Amino acid sequence: MIPLSVPNLNGNEWKYVKDCLDTGWISSAGSYVNEFETKVADSVGAKYGIACMNGTVGLQIAQIIAGVLPSDYIIAPNLTFIATLNSIKYTGATPILVDVYQDTWQMDLELLDNFLNEQTELKLTDGKWHSYHKSDGKRIFAIMPVHVLGNMCDMDYLKRIVDKYHLVVIEDSAEALGTRYNGKHAGTFGDFGVFSFNGNKIISTGGGGVIVTDNPTFAKKARHLTTQAKVSSMDYIHDEIGYNYRLVNILAAVGVAQMEQFPELLENKKTMDAFYRTELKGVGDIVFQDIRNDVNPNCWLFTFKTSHMRALLEYLNANGVQSRPFWMPMNQLEMFKNSIYISTQNQSAKIYEDCISIPSSAGITFNELLIVVQTIKNFYQTL
Ligand SMILES: *Cc1c(COP(=O)(O)O)cnc(C)c1O
């Protein structure tokens, strides 16, 4: 079976993990944790990086620090991985779901803009402007743009919207390490960006996340909250409810080794993406994800649309090519079926019905790529 997306561990992973074991520095106090977070922050051009146990808790911590209240709304795309929405529920807030563009599969900013324009009003409270939903008076405090599959939306337009409606921006950049918009890295547009290093991401620590921010107060707070909010290095005095969320040194050691290989792995992904786009162009009724000219994507997971999605999925998995459907849209899940959903065409549903992801490991070989392409072509010949 050619796997969908597996990590590539051919660098110093063993060496650094062995170093942790040899020296006894296996837990969350250890130099690899600091090194890893610095490496991630530097690679995207952010001032600070805070390593945590996974991307999901990173999103939760960012919301807490931003000041999200349980009475708030947070805007998120309807098409995302469940972690985005789960993190919103952890802080007790309520999601407002926005449909996505048919071609790029990112949040539809025209829909968002119209909704905010027509259904919200700005009010000054405690010296600060915030948007409030006209119908129920609840504050719309933040937005979590998700860079779906390592692609991005028109970030200049998004910036104009968030400035106008005074929204805090927490970028769910879990899939977008290395993606740039007009040269600026995903994760560095908002007040916070959160990356994931889960096993299927572009590079991995097994499990892990990094919050990036340029705000020193936020960075300090994030480090504090992820380490049980302990005030003194000696005494067990804590000044608020904290979390045991800091990444451990063994995993950070893997992360340091992965970051050393990141430029090369990113190149591999781009080569893979270009190969698929060339070879699969015009095959059956395949439609690729559209990438804006100002976006330089990390090509994380190759995904395309076809009206034969279910049959192709079955065929590929039966013929040694591991493939997966896309995420079920959030408004179709039991927990979020009553959420506010901003949409005119329900594009998320159509994208979900048609999308299939194919093998995209950074270490995929040329021969494997040929097999994947040939198997897909064979499928369309059976129709
Ligand atoms: C992977 C992912 C996350 C969560 O990251 P974990 O490290 O697995 O907790 C969040 N959002 C999106 C869009 C993801 O793909």
CSV table of C-alpha atoms and ligand atoms in Angstrom, one decimal:
chain,number,residue,atom,x,y,z
A,1,MET,CA,0.0,0.0,0.0
A,2,ILE,CA,1.3,3.4,-0.9
A,3,PRO,CA,0.4,5.4,2.2
A,4,LEU,CA,-1.6,8.7,2.2
A,5,SER,CA,0.9,10.7,4.3
A,6,VAL,CA,3.6,9.4,6.5
A,7,PRO,CA,6.5,11.2,8.2
A,8,ASN,CA,9.9,11.2,6.8
A,9,LEU,CA,12.5,10.5,9.6
A,10,ASN,CA,15.8,10.3,7.8
A,11,GLY,CA,17.7,13.0,9.6
A,12,ASN,CA,19.1,13.4,13.2
A,13,GLU,CA,15.9,12.2,14.9
A,14,TRP,CA,17.6,9.1,16.4
A,15,LYS,CA,20.6,11.0,17.5
A,16,TYR,CA,18.7,13.8,19.3
A,17,VAL,CA,16.2,11.4,20.9
A,18,LYS,CA,19.1,9.3,22.1
A,19,ASP,CA,20.7,12.4,23.5
A,20,CYS,CA,17.5,13.0,25.6
A,21,LEU,CA,17.6,9.4,26.9
A,22,ASP,CA,21.3,9.5,27.6
A,23,THR,CA,21.1,12.7,29.6
A,24,GLY,CA,17.8,12.1,31.3
A,25,TRP,CA,16.2,15.2,29.8
A,26,ILE,CA,13.1,13.6,28.6
A,27,SER,CA,10.4,15.9,30.0
A,28,SER,CA,9.2,19.4,29.3
A,29,ALA,CA,12.3,21.1,30.8
A,30,GLY,CA,15.0,20.6,28.2
A,31,SER,CA,16.9,22.4,25.6
A,32,TYR,CA,15.3,20.8,22.6
A,33,VAL,CA,11.9,22.4,23.4
A,34,ASN,CA,13.4,25.9,23.3
A,35,GLU,CA,15.4,25.1,20.2
A,36,PHE,CA,12.4,23.7,18.4
A,37,GLU,CA,10.1,26.6,19.2
A,38,THR,CA,12.8,29.1,18.1
A,39,LYS,CA,13.4,27.1,14.9
A,40,VAL,CA,9.7,27.2,14.0
A,41,ALA,CA,9.3,30.9,14.8
A,42,ASP,CA,12.4,31.8,12.8
A,43,SER,CA,11.4,29.7,9.8
A,44,VAL,CA,8.1,31.7,9.5
A,45,GLY,CA,9.5,35.0,10.6
A,46,ALA,CA,7.6,35.3,13.9
A,47,LYS,CA,9.1,36.8,17.0
A,48,TYR,CA,8.0,34.1,19.5
A,49,GLY,CA,7.2,30.4,19.3
A,50,ILE,CA,5.6,28.5,22.2
A,51,ALA,CA,5.7,24.7,21.9
A,52,CYS,CA,2.7,22.7,23.2
A,53,MET,CA,1.4,19.2,23.1
A,54,ASN,CA,-0.6,19.5,19.9
A,55,GLY,CA,-2.1,22.0,17.6
A,56,THR,CA,-5.6,21.7,19.1
A,57,VAL,CA,-4.5,22.8,22.6
A,58,GLY,CA,-2.4,25.6,20.9
A,59,LEU,CA,-5.6,26.9,19.4
A,60,GLN,CA,-7.3,26.7,22.8
A,61,ILE,CA,-4.5,28.6,24.6
A,62,ALA,CA,-4.5,31.3,21.9
A,63,GLN,CA,-8.2,31.9,22.5
A,64,ILE,CA,-7.8,32.1,26.3
A,65,ILE,CA,-5.0,34.6,26.0
A,66,ALA,CA,-6.9,36.7,23.4
A,67,GLY,CA,-9.7,37.0,26.0
A,68,VAL,CA,-12.4,34.9,24.5
A,69,LEU,CA,-15.4,34.6,26.8
A,70,PRO,CA,-17.9,31.7,26.9
A,71,SER,CA,-20.6,34.3,25.8
A,72,ASP,CA,-18.7,35.1,22.6
A,73,TYR,CA,-19.0,34.0,19.0
A,74,ILE,CA,-16.0,32.9,17.0
A,75,ILE,CA,-16.0,32.8,13.2
A,76,ALA,CA,-14.6,29.7,11.5
A,77,PRO,CA,-14.9,28.1,8.1
A,78,ASN,CA,-17.5,25.3,7.6
A,79,LEU,CA,-14.9,23.2,5.9
A,80,THR,CA,-12.1,22.3,8.3
A,81,PHE,CA,-10.7,19.6,10.4
A,82,ILE,CA,-12.8,19.1,13.6
A,83,ALA,CA,-10.0,20.4,15.9
A,84,THR,CA,-10.7,24.0,14.9
A,85,LEU,CA,-14.3,23.7,16.2
A,86,ASN,CA,-13.4,21.6,19.2
A,87,SER,CA,-10.9,24.2,20.4
A,88,ILE,CA,-13.7,26.8,20.2
A,89,LYS,CA,-16.0,24.6,22.3
A,90,TYR,CA,-13.2,24.2,24.9
A,91,THR,CA,-13.3,27.9,25.7
A,92,GLY,CA,-17.1,27.7,25.8
A,93,ALA,CA,-17.6,30.0,22.9
A,94,THR,CA,-20.0,29.5,20.0
A,95,PRO,CA,-18.9,29.1,16.4
A,96,ILE,CA,-20.3,31.0,13.5
A,97,LEU,CA,-19.6,28.9,10.4
A,98,VAL,CA,-18.9,30.4,7.0
A,99,ASP,CA,-19.0,28.6,3.7
A,100,VAL,CA,-16.0,28.3,1.5
A,101,TYR,CA,-15.1,29.3,-2.1
A,102,GLN,CA,-15.9,26.7,-4.8
A,103,ASP,CA,-12.4,26.9,-6.3
A,104,THR,CA,-9.8,27.5,-3.5
A,105,TRP,CA,-11.9,25.8,-0.7
A,106,GLN,CA,-10.9,28.6,1.7
A,107,MET,CA,-13.4,30.7,3.7
A,108,ASP,CA,-15.6,32.9,1.5
A,109,LEU,CA,-14.6,36.4,2.4
A,110,GLU,CA,-17.4,38.1,0.4
A,111,LEU,CA,-20.0,36.1,2.4
A,112,LEU,CA,-18.2,36.9,5.6
A,113,ASP,CA,-18.1,40.6,4.7
A,114,ASN,CA,-21.8,40.7,3.8
A,115,PHE,CA,-22.8,38.9,7.0
A,116,LEU,CA,-20.7,41.3,9.2
A,117,ASN,CA,-22.0,44.3,7.3
A,118,GLU,CA,-25.7,43.4,7.5
A,119,GLN,CA,-26.1,41.4,10.7
A,120,THR,CA,-23.6,43.0,13.2
A,121,GLU,CA,-23.1,46.4,14.8
A,122,LEU,CA,-20.0,48.0,16.3
A,123,LYS,CA,-20.2,49.1,20.0
A,124,LEU,CA,-17.7,50.7,22.3
A,125,THR,CA,-17.4,48.7,25.5
A,126,ASP,CA,-14.7,49.3,28.2
A,127,GLY,CA,-13.0,51.7,25.8
A,128,LYS,CA,-12.7,49.0,23.0
A,129,TRP,CA,-14.7,48.5,19.8
A,130,HIS,CA,-16.3,45.1,19.2
A,131,SER,CA,-18.8,43.7,16.8
A,132,TYR,CA,-22.1,42.4,18.2
A,133,HIS,CA,-24.7,40.2,16.5
A,134,LYS,CA,-27.8,42.4,16.0
A,135,SER,CA,-30.3,39.6,16.6
A,136,ASP,CA,-29.0,38.3,20.0
A,137,GLY,CA,-26.5,40.9,21.1
A,138,LYS,CA,-23.7,38.4,21.5
A,139,ARG,CA,-20.1,39.7,20.9
A,140,ILE,CA,-18.3,38.4,17.8
A,141,PHE,CA,-14.9,38.5,19.2
A,142,ALA,CA,-12.5,36.5,17.0
A,143,ILE,CA,-12.0,34.7,13.7
A,144,MET,CA,-10.1,31.6,13.0
A,145,PRO,CA,-9.1,31.4,9.4
A,146,VAL,CA,-8.0,27.9,8.4
A,147,HIS,CA,-5.4,27.6,5.7
A,148,VAL,CA,-7.1,24.5,4.3
A,149,LEU,CA,-4.6,22.0,2.8
A,150,GLY,CA,-1.8,24.5,3.0
A,151,ASN,CA,-3.6,27.0,0.7
A,152,MET,CA,-4.5,30.5,1.6
A,153,CYS,CA,-7.2,33.1,0.9
A,154,ASP,CA,-6.9,36.8,-0.1
A,155,MET,CA,-5.2,37.9,3.2
A,156,ASP,CA,-5.3,41.6,2.2
A,157,TYR,CA,-9.1,41.4,2.0
A,158,LEU,CA,-9.3,39.4,5.2
A,159,LYS,CA,-7.1,42.1,6.9
A,160,ARG,CA,-9.5,44.8,5.8
A,161,ILE,CA,-12.4,42.9,7.2
A,162,VAL,CA,-10.9,42.1,10.6
A,163,ASP,CA,-9.7,45.7,11.0
A,164,LYS,CA,-13.2,47.1,10.1
A,165,TYR,CA,-15.0,44.7,12.5
A,166,HIS,CA,-12.3,44.6,15.2
A,167,LEU,CA,-11.8,40.9,15.2
A,168,VAL,CA,-9.0,39.1,16.9
A,169,VAL,CA,-7.3,36.8,14.4
A,170,ILE,CA,-6.1,33.3,15.4
A,171,GLU,CA,-4.8,31.6,12.3
A,172,ASP,CA,-5.3,27.8,12.2
A,173,SER,CA,-2.1,27.2,10.3
A,174,ALA,CA,-1.9,23.6,11.4
A,175,GLU,CA,-1.5,22.5,7.7
A,176,ALA,CA,0.3,25.5,6.4
A,177,LEU,CA,3.9,25.4,7.7
A,178,GLY,CA,5.9,26.9,4.8
A,179,THR,CA,3.0,28.5,2.9
A,180,ARG,CA,3.4,32.1,2.0
A,181,TYR,CA,1.1,34.9,0.8
A,182,ASN,CA,3.0,37.6,-1.0
A,183,GLY,CA,6.1,36.4,0.6
A,184,LYS,CA,4.7,36.5,4.2
A,185,HIS,CA,4.3,33.2,6.0
A,186,ALA,CA,1.0,31.7,7.0
A,187,GLY,CA,0.6,32.0,10.8
A,188,THR,CA,2.1,35.5,10.9
A,189,PHE,CA,-0.9,37.5,9.7
A,190,GLY,CA,-3.0,37.2,12.9
A,191,ASP,CA,-2.5,38.0,16.6
A,192,PHE,CA,-1.6,34.3,16.8
A,193,GLY,CA,-0.8,31.5,14.4
A,194,VAL,CA,-0.9,27.8,15.4
A,195,PHE,CA,1.0,25.0,13.7
A,196,SER,CA,0.5,21.3,14.2
A,197,PHE,CA,3.2,18.6,14.1
A,198,ASN,CA,0.9,15.6,14.2
A,199,GLY,CA,1.9,12.5,12.3
A,200,ASN,CA,0.3,13.3,9.0
A,201,LYS,CA,1.5,17.0,8.8
A,202,ILE,CA,4.3,18.2,6.5
A,203,ILE,CA,6.8,17.6,9.3
A,204,SER,CA,6.0,15.8,12.6
A,205,THR,CA,7.0,15.3,16.2
A,206,GLY,CA,4.6,12.4,16.6
A,207,GLY,CA,2.3,14.9,18.3
A,208,GLY,CA,3.0,18.6,18.9
A,209,GLY,CA,2.1,22.1,18.2
A,210,VAL,CA,3.7,25.6,18.2
A,211,ILE,CA,1.9,28.9,18.8
A,212,VAL,CA,3.6,31.8,17.1
A,213,THR,CA,3.1,35.5,17.9
A,214,ASP,CA,4.9,38.8,17.6
A,215,ASN,CA,3.4,40.0,20.9
A,216,PRO,CA,5.8,39.6,23.9
A,217,THR,CA,2.9,39.7,26.4
A,218,PHE,CA,1.0,37.0,24.6
A,219,ALA,CA,4.2,34.9,24.3
A,220,LYS,CA,4.9,35.2,28.0
A,221,LYS,CA,1.4,34.4,28.9
A,222,ALA,CA,1.3,31.3,26.6
A,223,ARG,CA,4.4,29.9,28.2
A,224,HIS,CA,2.9,30.6,31.6
A,225,LEU,CA,-0.4,29.0,30.9
A,226,THR,CA,1.0,25.9,29.2
A,227,THR,CA,3.2,25.2,32.3
A,228,GLN,CA,0.5,25.2,35.1
A,229,ALA,CA,0.8,29.0,35.6
A,230,LYS,CA,3.6,28.6,38.1
A,231,VAL,CA,4.9,31.9,39.4
A,232,SER,CA,8.2,31.0,41.0
A,233,SER,CA,10.8,28.6,39.9
A,234,MET,CA,11.2,27.4,43.5
A,235,ASP,CA,7.9,27.6,45.2
A,236,TYR,CA,4.6,25.9,44.2
A,237,ILE,CA,2.7,29.1,43.8
A,238,HIS,CA,0.3,29.5,40.9
A,239,ASP,CA,-1.6,32.7,40.0
A,240,GLU,CA,-4.4,31.3,37.8
A,241,ILE,CA,-5.7,28.0,36.4
A,242,GLY,CA,-3.0,26.8,34.1
A,243,TYR,CA,-2.6,23.7,31.9
A,244,ASN,CA,0.0,21.0,31.5
A,245,TYR,CA,0.3,21.5,27.8
A,246,ARG,CA,4.1,22.0,27.2
A,247,LEU,CA,5.7,19.8,24.6
A,248,VAL,CA,8.2,17.3,26.1
A,249,ASN,CA,11.9,17.3,25.2
A,250,ILE,CA,11.9,13.8,23.5
A,251,LEU,CA,9.3,15.0,21.0
A,252,ALA,CA,10.9,18.4,20.6
A,253,ALA,CA,14.2,16.6,19.8
A,254,VAL,CA,12.4,14.9,16.9
A,255,GLY,CA,11.0,18.3,15.9
A,256,VAL,CA,14.5,19.9,15.8
A,257,ALA,CA,15.7,17.1,13.5
A,258,GLN,CA,12.6,17.6,11.3
A,259,MET,CA,13.1,21.3,11.1
A,260,GLU,CA,16.6,20.7,9.8
A,261,GLN,CA,15.1,18.8,6.9
A,262,PHE,CA,12.2,21.0,6.4
A,263,PRO,CA,13.4,23.0,3.4
A,264,GLU,CA,14.2,19.8,1.5
A,265,LEU,CA,10.9,18.2,2.5
A,266,LEU,CA,9.0,21.3,1.3
A,267,GLU,CA,10.7,21.1,-2.0
A,268,ASN,CA,9.8,17.4,-2.4
A,269,LYS,CA,6.1,18.4,-1.7
A,270,LYS,CA,6.2,21.0,-4.4
A,271,THR,CA,7.8,18.6,-6.9
A,272,MET,CA,5.1,16.0,-6.1
A,273,ASP,CA,2.3,18.6,-6.5
A,274,ALA,CA,3.7,19.7,-9.9
A,275,PHE,CA,4.0,16.1,-11.0
A,276,TYR,CA,0.4,15.3,-10.1
A,277,ARG,CA,-0.9,18.5,-11.7
A,278,THR,CA,0.9,17.7,-14.9
A,279,GLU,CA,0.0,14.0,-15.1
A,280,LEU,CA,-3.6,14.2,-13.9
A,281,LYS,CA,-4.6,17.2,-16.0
A,282,GLY,CA,-7.5,16.3,-18.2
A,283,VAL,CA,-7.8,12.8,-16.7
A,284,GLY,CA,-11.5,11.9,-16.3
A,285,ASP,CA,-13.4,14.8,-14.8
A,286,ILE,CA,-10.6,15.7,-12.3
A,287,VAL,CA,-10.6,19.3,-11.0
A,288,PHE,CA,-7.7,20.6,-9.0
A,289,GLN,CA,-7.7,23.0,-6.0
A,290,ASP,CA,-7.2,26.5,-7.3
A,291,ILE,CA,-4.2,28.4,-5.9
A,292,ARG,CA,-4.2,32.2,-6.1
A,293,ASN,CA,-1.3,33.9,-7.8
A,294,ASP,CA,-0.2,35.6,-4.6
A,295,VAL,CA,-0.1,32.3,-2.7
A,296,ASN,CA,2.9,30.0,-2.6
A,297,PRO,CA,1.5,26.8,-1.0
A,298,ASN,CA,3.3,24.1,0.9
A,299,CYS,CA,1.4,21.4,-1.1
A,300,TRP,CA,0.7,19.4,2.0
A,301,LEU,CA,-1.9,16.9,0.9
A,302,PHE,CA,-2.8,16.4,-2.8
A,303,THR,CA,-6.6,16.6,-3.1
A,304,PHE,CA,-8.9,16.9,-6.2
A,305,LYS,CA,-12.5,16.9,-7.1
A,306,THR,CA,-14.3,14.2,-9.2
A,307,SER,CA,-17.9,13.3,-9.5
A,308,HIS,CA,-16.8,9.7,-9.2
A,309,MET,CA,-15.2,10.2,-5.8
A,310,ARG,CA,-16.7,7.2,-3.9
A,311,ALA,CA,-16.0,4.7,-6.7
A,312,LEU,CA,-12.5,6.1,-7.1
A,313,LEU,CA,-11.9,5.9,-3.4
A,314,GLU,CA,-12.8,2.3,-3.3
A,315,TYR,CA,-10.8,1.5,-6.4
A,316,LEU,CA,-7.6,3.1,-5.2
A,317,ASN,CA,-7.8,1.6,-1.7
A,318,ALA,CA,-8.4,-1.8,-3.3
A,319,ASN,CA,-5.4,-1.4,-5.6
A,320,GLY,CA,-2.7,-0.4,-3.2
A,321,VAL,CA,-3.1,3.4,-3.3
A,322,GLN,CA,-4.3,4.7,0.1
A,323,SER,CA,-6.8,7.5,-0.4
A,324,ARG,CA,-9.2,9.4,1.8
A,325,PRO,CA,-12.4,11.5,1.5
A,326,PHE,CA,-12.4,15.1,2.7
A,327,TRP,CA,-13.7,16.3,6.0
A,328,MET,CA,-17.5,16.2,6.5
A,329,PRO,CA,-18.5,19.9,6.7
A,330,MET,CA,-19.0,21.1,10.3
A,331,ASN,CA,-22.7,22.0,9.8
A,332,GLN,CA,-23.4,18.4,8.9
A,333,LEU,CA,-22.0,17.1,12.2
A,334,GLU,CA,-24.4,16.4,15.1
A,335,MET,CA,-22.7,18.9,17.4
A,336,PHE,CA,-22.8,21.8,15.0
A,337,LYS,CA,-26.0,21.2,13.0
A,338,ASN,CA,-27.7,24.1,14.8
A,339,SER,CA,-24.8,26.6,14.5
A,340,ILE,CA,-25.2,29.8,12.5
A,341,TYR,CA,-24.0,28.9,9.0
A,342,ILE,CA,-23.4,31.7,6.5
A,343,SER,CA,-23.9,30.3,3.0
A,344,THR,CA,-25.8,30.8,-0.3
A,345,GLN,CA,-24.6,27.8,-2.4
A,346,ASN,CA,-23.5,25.4,0.3
A,347,GLN,CA,-20.2,24.9,-1.5
A,348,SER,CA,-18.7,22.9,1.4
A,349,ALA,CA,-21.2,20.1,0.9
A,350,LYS,CA,-20.3,19.8,-2.8
A,351,ILE,CA,-16.6,19.9,-2.1
A,352,TYR,CA,-17.0,17.2,0.5
A,353,GLU,CA,-19.0,15.0,-1.9
A,354,ASP,CA,-16.4,15.3,-4.7
A,355,CYS,CA,-13.0,15.6,-3.0
A,356,ILE,CA,-10.4,12.8,-2.6
A,357,SER,CA,-6.9,13.0,-1.1
A,358,ILE,CA,-4.2,10.8,-2.6
A,359,PRO,CA,-0.7,9.7,-1.4
A,360,SER,CA,1.4,12.8,-0.6
A,361,SER,CA,4.2,11.9,1.8
A,362,ALA,CA,7.2,14.1,1.5
A,363,GLY,CA,9.3,10.9,1.0
A,364,ILE,CA,7.1,9.5,-1.8
A,365,THR,CA,9.3,8.0,-4.6
A,366,PHE,CA,9.1,8.8,-8.3
A,367,ASN,CA,8.1,5.2,-8.9
A,368,GLU,CA,5.2,5.5,-6.3
A,369,LEU,CA,4.0,8.7,-8.0
A,370,LEU,CA,3.9,6.8,-11.3
A,371,ILE,CA,1.9,4.0,-9.8
A,372,VAL,CA,-0.6,6.4,-8.2
A,373,VAL,CA,-1.1,8.3,-11.5
A,374,GLN,CA,-1.4,5.0,-13.5
A,375,THR,CA,-3.9,3.5,-11.0
A,376,ILE,CA,-6.1,6.7,-11.3
A,377,LYS,CA,-5.9,6.5,-15.1
A,378,ASN,CA,-6.8,2.9,-15.0
A,379,PHE,CA,-9.9,3.7,-12.9
A,380,TYR,CA,-11.2,6.2,-15.4
A,381,GLN,CA,-10.7,3.7,-18.2
A,382,THR,CA,-13.1,1.3,-16.4
A,383,LEU,CA,-15.9,3.8,-16.6
B,1,LIG,C1,-4.2,18.8,12.3
B,1,LIG,C2,-5.1,20.0,12.4
B,1,LIG,C3,-5.3,20.5,13.6
B,1,LIG,C4,-5.0,20.0,15.0
B,1,LIG,O1,-3.7,19.7,15.2
B,1,LIG,P1,-3.3,18.5,16.2
B,1,LIG,O2,-1.8,18.8,16.4
B,1,LIG,O3,-3.6,17.2,15.6
B,1,LIG,O4,-4.0,18.7,17.5
B,1,LIG,C5,-6.1,21.7,13.7
B,1,LIG,N1,-6.6,22.2,12.6
B,1,LIG,C6,-6.4,21.7,11.3
B,1,LIG,C7,-7.0,22.4,10.1
B,1,LIG,C8,-5.6,20.5,11.2
B,1,LIG,O5,-5.4,20.0,10.0
